[in-house]
PDB file of C-alpha atoms in Angstrom:
ATOM      1  CA  MET A   1     112.529 114.374 111.379  1.00  0.00           C
ATOM      2  CA  GLU A   2     112.957 112.389 108.172  1.00  0.00           C
ATOM      3  CA  TYR A   3     115.228 109.371 107.861  1.00  0.00           C
ATOM      4  CA  ILE A   4     116.883 107.503 105.008  1.00  0.00           C
ATOM      5  CA  THR A   5     118.475 104.145 104.451  1.00  0.00           C
ATOM      6  CA  ASN A   6     119.825 102.251 101.468  1.00  0.00           C
ATOM      7  CA  TYR A   7     118.727  98.985  99.914  1.00  0.00           C
ATOM      8  CA  ASP A   8     120.885  97.082  97.456  1.00  0.00           C
ATOM      9  CA  SER A   9     118.448  95.826  94.796  1.00  0.00           C
ATOM     10  CA  PRO A  10     119.232  93.680  91.745  1.00  0.00           C
ATOM     11  CA  LEU A  11     118.634  96.855  89.693  1.00  0.00           C
ATOM     12  CA  GLY A  12     120.971  99.050  91.709  1.00  0.00           C
ATOM     13  CA  ASN A  13     120.982 101.028  94.927  1.00  0.00           C
ATOM     14  CA  ILE A  14     117.653 102.264  96.257  1.00  0.00           C
ATOM     15  CA  THR A  15     117.279 105.038  98.816  1.00  0.00           C
ATOM     16  CA  ILE A  16     114.278 104.690 101.129  1.00  0.00           C
ATOM     17  CA  ALA A  17     112.915 107.622 103.164  1.00  0.00           C
ATOM     18  CA  SER A  18     110.623 107.641 106.184  1.00  0.00           C
ATOM     19  CA  ASP A  19     109.070 110.040 108.669  1.00  0.00           C
ATOM     20  CA  GLY A  20     109.723 107.387 111.323  1.00  0.00           C
ATOM     21  CA  GLU A  21     106.356 105.679 110.902  1.00  0.00           C
ATOM     22  CA  ASN A  22     105.621 105.702 107.163  1.00  0.00           C
ATOM     23  CA  ILE A  23     107.608 105.257 103.974  1.00  0.00           C
ATOM     24  CA  THR A  24     107.724 108.698 102.340  1.00  0.00           C
ATOM     25  CA  GLY A  25     110.183 108.100  99.516  1.00  0.00           C
ATOM     26  CA  LEU A  26     111.807 105.349  97.497  1.00  0.00           C
ATOM     27  CA  TRP A  27     114.203 106.202  94.705  1.00  0.00           C
ATOM     28  CA  PHE A  28     116.629 104.450  92.398  1.00  0.00           C
ATOM     29  CA  GLU A  29     119.966 106.275  91.991  1.00  0.00           C
ATOM     30  CA  THR A  30     118.725 108.062  88.879  1.00  0.00           C
ATOM     31  CA  GLN A  31     115.619 109.357  90.725  1.00  0.00           C
ATOM     32  CA  LYS A  32     116.865 110.305  94.152  1.00  0.00           C
ATOM     33  CA  PRO A  33     117.327 113.851  95.373  1.00  0.00           C
ATOM     34  CA  SER A  34     120.886 115.187  95.345  1.00  0.00           C
ATOM     35  CA  ASP A  35     123.270 114.068  98.072  1.00  0.00           C
ATOM     36  CA  GLU A  36     123.262 117.658  99.378  1.00  0.00           C
ATOM     37  CA  GLU A  37     119.455 117.654  99.629  1.00  0.00           C
ATOM     38  CA  LEU A  38     119.467 114.275 101.350  1.00  0.00           C
ATOM     39  CA  GLU A  39     122.107 115.393 103.862  1.00  0.00           C
ATOM     40  CA  ALA A  40     120.223 118.632 104.595  1.00  0.00           C
ATOM     41  CA  ASN A  41     116.790 117.036 105.039  1.00  0.00           C
ATOM     42  CA  TYR A  42     117.331 113.468 106.228  1.00  0.00           C
ATOM     43  CA  ASP A  43     119.143 111.663 109.001  1.00  0.00           C
ATOM     44  CA  LYS A  44     120.728 108.347 107.984  1.00  0.00           C
ATOM     45  CA  ARG A  45     119.285 106.067 110.629  1.00  0.00           C
ATOM     46  CA  ASP A  46     117.441 102.756 110.642  1.00  0.00           C
ATOM     47  CA  VAL A  47     113.870 102.936 111.884  1.00  0.00           C
ATOM     48  CA  PRO A  48     111.547  99.906 112.206  1.00  0.00           C
ATOM     49  CA  VAL A  49     109.529 100.703 109.072  1.00  0.00           C
ATOM     50  CA  PHE A  50     112.722 100.299 107.031  1.00  0.00           C
ATOM     51  CA  ASP A  51     112.893  96.631 108.084  1.00  0.00           C
ATOM     52  CA  GLN A  52     109.343  96.176 106.766  1.00  0.00           C
ATOM     53  CA  ALA A  53     110.215  97.971 103.516  1.00  0.00           C
ATOM     54  CA  LYS A  54     113.337  95.876 102.997  1.00  0.00           C
ATOM     55  CA  LYS A  55     111.338  92.685 103.598  1.00  0.00           C
ATOM     56  CA  TRP A  56     108.738  93.900 101.054  1.00  0.00           C
ATOM     57  CA  LEU A  57     111.512  94.613  98.524  1.00  0.00           C
ATOM     58  CA  ASP A  58     113.174  91.228  99.172  1.00  0.00           C
ATOM     59  CA  VAL A  59     109.910  89.448  98.356  1.00  0.00           C
ATOM     60  CA  TYR A  60     109.251  91.701  95.353  1.00  0.00           C
ATOM     61  CA  PHE A  61     112.716  91.236  93.845  1.00  0.00           C
ATOM     62  CA  SER A  62     112.405  87.462  94.326  1.00  0.00           C
ATOM     63  CA  GLY A  63     109.698  87.664  91.642  1.00  0.00           C
ATOM     64  CA  LYS A  64     106.639  87.432  93.879  1.00  0.00           C
ATOM     65  CA  ALA A  65     103.859  89.804  94.891  1.00  0.00           C
ATOM     66  CA  PRO A  66     104.707  90.815  98.480  1.00  0.00           C
ATOM     67  CA  GLY A  67     101.178  90.170  99.767  1.00  0.00           C
ATOM     68  CA  PHE A  68     101.316  92.867 102.419  1.00  0.00           C
ATOM     69  CA  THR A  69     101.157  96.632 102.393  1.00  0.00           C
ATOM     70  CA  LEU A  70     103.444  99.118 104.009  1.00  0.00           C
ATOM     71  CA  PRO A  71     102.483 102.299 105.806  1.00  0.00           C
ATOM     72  CA  LEU A  72     102.929 104.983 103.135  1.00  0.00           C
ATOM     73  CA  LYS A  73     102.568 108.744 103.264  1.00  0.00           C
ATOM     74  CA  VAL A  74     102.406 110.783 100.072  1.00  0.00           C
ATOM     75  CA  ASN A  75     102.489 114.548 100.561  1.00  0.00           C
ATOM     76  CA  GLU A  76     101.510 115.761  97.113  1.00  0.00           C
ATOM     77  CA  THR A  77      98.576 117.669  95.631  1.00  0.00           C
ATOM     78  CA  SER A  78      95.148 116.049  95.873  1.00  0.00           C
ATOM     79  CA  PHE A  79      95.346 115.196  92.145  1.00  0.00           C
ATOM     80  CA  ARG A  80      98.760 113.534  92.486  1.00  0.00           C
ATOM     81  CA  ASN A  81      97.608 111.718  95.628  1.00  0.00           C
ATOM     82  CA  ARG A  82      94.576 110.368  93.729  1.00  0.00           C
ATOM     83  CA  VAL A  83      96.798 109.146  90.889  1.00  0.00           C
ATOM     84  CA  CYS A  84      99.006 107.380  93.478  1.00  0.00           C
ATOM     85  CA  GLU A  85      95.920 105.751  95.018  1.00  0.00           C
ATOM     86  CA  ILE A  86      94.878 104.459  91.599  1.00  0.00           C
ATOM     87  CA  MET A  87      98.384 103.148  90.906  1.00  0.00           C
ATOM     88  CA  MET A  88      98.261 101.235  94.206  1.00  0.00           C
ATOM     89  CA  GLU A  89      95.204  99.401  92.862  1.00  0.00           C
ATOM     90  CA  ILE A  90      97.022  98.063  89.780  1.00  0.00           C
ATOM     91  CA  PRO A  91      97.549  94.351  90.459  1.00  0.00           C
ATOM     92  CA  TYR A  92     101.021  92.835  90.390  1.00  0.00           C
ATOM     93  CA  GLY A  93     101.837  91.727  86.845  1.00  0.00           C
ATOM     94  CA  GLU A  94      99.228  93.954  85.195  1.00  0.00           C
ATOM     95  CA  THR A  95      99.395  97.348  83.525  1.00  0.00           C
ATOM     96  CA  ILE A  96      97.105 100.304  82.891  1.00  0.00           C
ATOM     97  CA  THR A  97      97.454 103.255  80.538  1.00  0.00           C
ATOM     98  CA  TYR A  98      97.758 106.919  81.386  1.00  0.00           C
ATOM     99  CA  GLY A  99      94.554 107.400  79.391  1.00  0.00           C
ATOM    100  CA  GLN A 100      92.670 104.830  81.455  1.00  0.00           C
ATOM    101  CA  ILE A 101      93.650 106.622  84.659  1.00  0.00           C
ATOM    102  CA  ALA A 102      92.601 109.939  83.090  1.00  0.00           C
ATOM    103  CA  GLN A 103      89.219 108.482  82.112  1.00  0.00           C
ATOM    104  CA  ARG A 104      88.667 107.173  85.626  1.00  0.00           C
ATOM    105  CA  ILE A 105      89.485 110.510  87.248  1.00  0.00           C
ATOM    106  CA  ALA A 106      87.268 112.324  84.741  1.00  0.00           C
ATOM    107  CA  ARG A 107      84.346 110.021  85.644  1.00  0.00           C
ATOM    108  CA  GLU A 108      84.977 110.508  89.361  1.00  0.00           C
ATOM    109  CA  ASN A 109      84.945 114.280  88.910  1.00  0.00           C
ATOM    110  CA  GLY A 110      81.914 114.307  86.629  1.00  0.00           C
ATOM    111  CA  VAL A 111      83.763 115.748  83.647  1.00  0.00           C
ATOM    112  CA  ASP A 112      83.924 114.509  80.084  1.00  0.00           C
ATOM    113  CA  LYS A 113      87.673 114.435  79.701  1.00  0.00           C
ATOM    114  CA  MET A 114      90.915 114.535  81.650  1.00  0.00           C
ATOM    115  CA  SER A 115      94.369 114.983  80.181  1.00  0.00           C
ATOM    116  CA  ALA A 116      96.476 111.835  79.966  1.00  0.00           C
ATOM    117  CA  GLN A 117      99.491 114.188  79.961  1.00  0.00           C
ATOM    118  CA  ALA A 118      98.400 115.574  83.349  1.00  0.00           C
ATOM    119  CA  VAL A 119      98.230 112.015  84.636  1.00  0.00           C
ATOM    120  CA  GLY A 120     101.703 111.420  83.189  1.00  0.00           C
ATOM    121  CA  GLY A 121     103.009 114.409  85.113  1.00  0.00           C
ATOM    122  CA  ALA A 122     101.505 113.064  88.332  1.00  0.00           C
ATOM    123  CA  VAL A 123     102.892 109.576  87.682  1.00  0.00           C
ATOM    124  CA  GLY A 124     106.320 111.126  87.078  1.00  0.00           C
ATOM    125  CA  HIS A 125     106.196 112.801  90.497  1.00  0.00           C
ATOM    126  CA  ASN A 126     105.488 109.556  92.347  1.00  0.00           C
ATOM    127  CA  PRO A 127     107.755 109.800  95.406  1.00  0.00           C
ATOM    128  CA  ILE A 128     107.609 106.091  96.301  1.00  0.00           C
ATOM    129  CA  SER A 129     108.523 104.158  93.175  1.00  0.00           C
ATOM    130  CA  VAL A 130     108.169 100.367  92.963  1.00  0.00           C
ATOM    131  CA  ILE A 131     105.893 100.211  96.040  1.00  0.00           C
ATOM    132  CA  ILE A 132     103.527 102.679  94.376  1.00  0.00           C
ATOM    133  CA  PRO A 133     103.885 100.926  91.028  1.00  0.00           C
ATOM    134  CA  CYS A 134     104.261 103.743  88.517  1.00  0.00           C
ATOM    135  CA  HIS A 135     106.182 101.306  86.302  1.00  0.00           C
ATOM    136  CA  ARG A 136     102.836  99.576  85.628  1.00  0.00           C
ATOM    137  CA  VAL A 137     101.497 102.676  83.875  1.00  0.00           C
ATOM    138  CA  ILE A 138     102.127 102.585  80.138  1.00  0.00           C
ATOM    139  CA  GLY A 139     101.249 104.647  77.101  1.00  0.00           C
ATOM    140  CA  ALA A 140      98.514 103.916  74.606  1.00  0.00           C
ATOM    141  CA  ASN A 141      99.020 100.762  72.530  1.00  0.00           C
ATOM    142  CA  GLY A 142     101.587  99.384  74.970  1.00  0.00           C
ATOM    143  CA  LYS A 143     104.063 102.210  74.463  1.00  0.00           C
ATOM    144  CA  LEU A 144     106.696 102.323  77.196  1.00  0.00           C
ATOM    145  CA  THR A 145     106.910 106.000  77.943  1.00  0.00           C
ATOM    146  CA  GLY A 146     108.794 107.884  80.613  1.00  0.00           C
ATOM    147  CA  TYR A 147     110.037 106.477  83.860  1.00  0.00           C
ATOM    148  CA  THR A 148     112.142 108.727  86.058  1.00  0.00           C
ATOM    149  CA  GLY A 149     114.268 105.726  87.034  1.00  0.00           C
ATOM    150  CA  GLY A 150     114.954 105.101  83.356  1.00  0.00           C
ATOM    151  CA  ILE A 151     113.099 103.033  80.776  1.00  0.00           C
ATOM    152  CA  ASN A 152     115.576 100.184  81.286  1.00  0.00           C
ATOM    153  CA  ILE A 153     114.508  99.879  84.943  1.00  0.00           C
ATOM    154  CA  LYS A 154     110.817 100.058  83.962  1.00  0.00           C
ATOM    155  CA  ILE A 155     111.396  97.201  81.509  1.00  0.00           C
ATOM    156  CA  GLU A 156     113.197  95.117  84.143  1.00  0.00           C
ATOM    157  CA  LEU A 157     110.399  95.676  86.687  1.00  0.00           C
ATOM    158  CA  LEU A 158     107.767  94.661  84.123  1.00  0.00           C
ATOM    159  CA  LYS A 159     109.837  91.571  83.213  1.00  0.00           C
ATOM    160  CA  LEU A 160     110.174  90.676  86.894  1.00  0.00           C
ATOM    161  CA  GLU A 161     106.376  90.799  87.223  1.00  0.00           C
ATOM    162  CA  GLY A 162     105.870  88.825  84.013  1.00  0.00           C
ATOM    163  CA  SER A 163     103.995  91.576  82.194  1.00  0.00           C
ATOM    164  CA  TYR A 164     106.643  92.842  79.781  1.00  0.00           C
ATOM    165  CA  GLU A 165     105.770  90.367  77.016  1.00  0.00           C
ATOM    166  CA  GLN A 166     102.087  91.348  77.272  1.00  0.00           C
ATOM    167  CA  VAL A 167     103.016  95.014  76.943  1.00  0.00           C
ATOM    168  CA  VAL A 168     105.274  94.389  73.941  1.00  0.00           C
ATOM    169  CA  SER A 169     102.553  92.335  72.231  1.00  0.00           C
ATOM    170  CA  LYS A 170     100.139  95.310  72.446  1.00  0.00           C
ATOM    171  CA  LYS A 171     102.357  97.393  70.180  1.00  0.00           C
TER     172      LYS A 171
END
């Protein structure tokens, strides 16, 4: 069984999903599955991991790095899972480019090149936004490209972490 709850963030409502033990989804209103899909696949019930997630979000939205990790479960392809793992390594207040992630995966797989666009597709399918910090992934030369929650939310998250000015100065 999958469960959902809501969190009222400074950037709007967030829906959090869990399998009862792990966080499996976190979406802003513009990212979340349809209400019909949520009703068909999730039970609206508080489970203990939601308390942990809400505490993490409270710390995060207060402008601080939470300093603790949550139990997460990403059920994607091995490539998308690897991209999520790399995103989890991006420190609070820092950014990385799609191309840098592509280069890293290429090295790990012993190939000369990996598509930054493929990485972008994987980043765009991140099911646990904010906690898996896809907003910290930017385009070449500091370009703020795609964010399924909306570029305005990406900008606000980068500002909250103090990295927006650094990104803008790269342009």
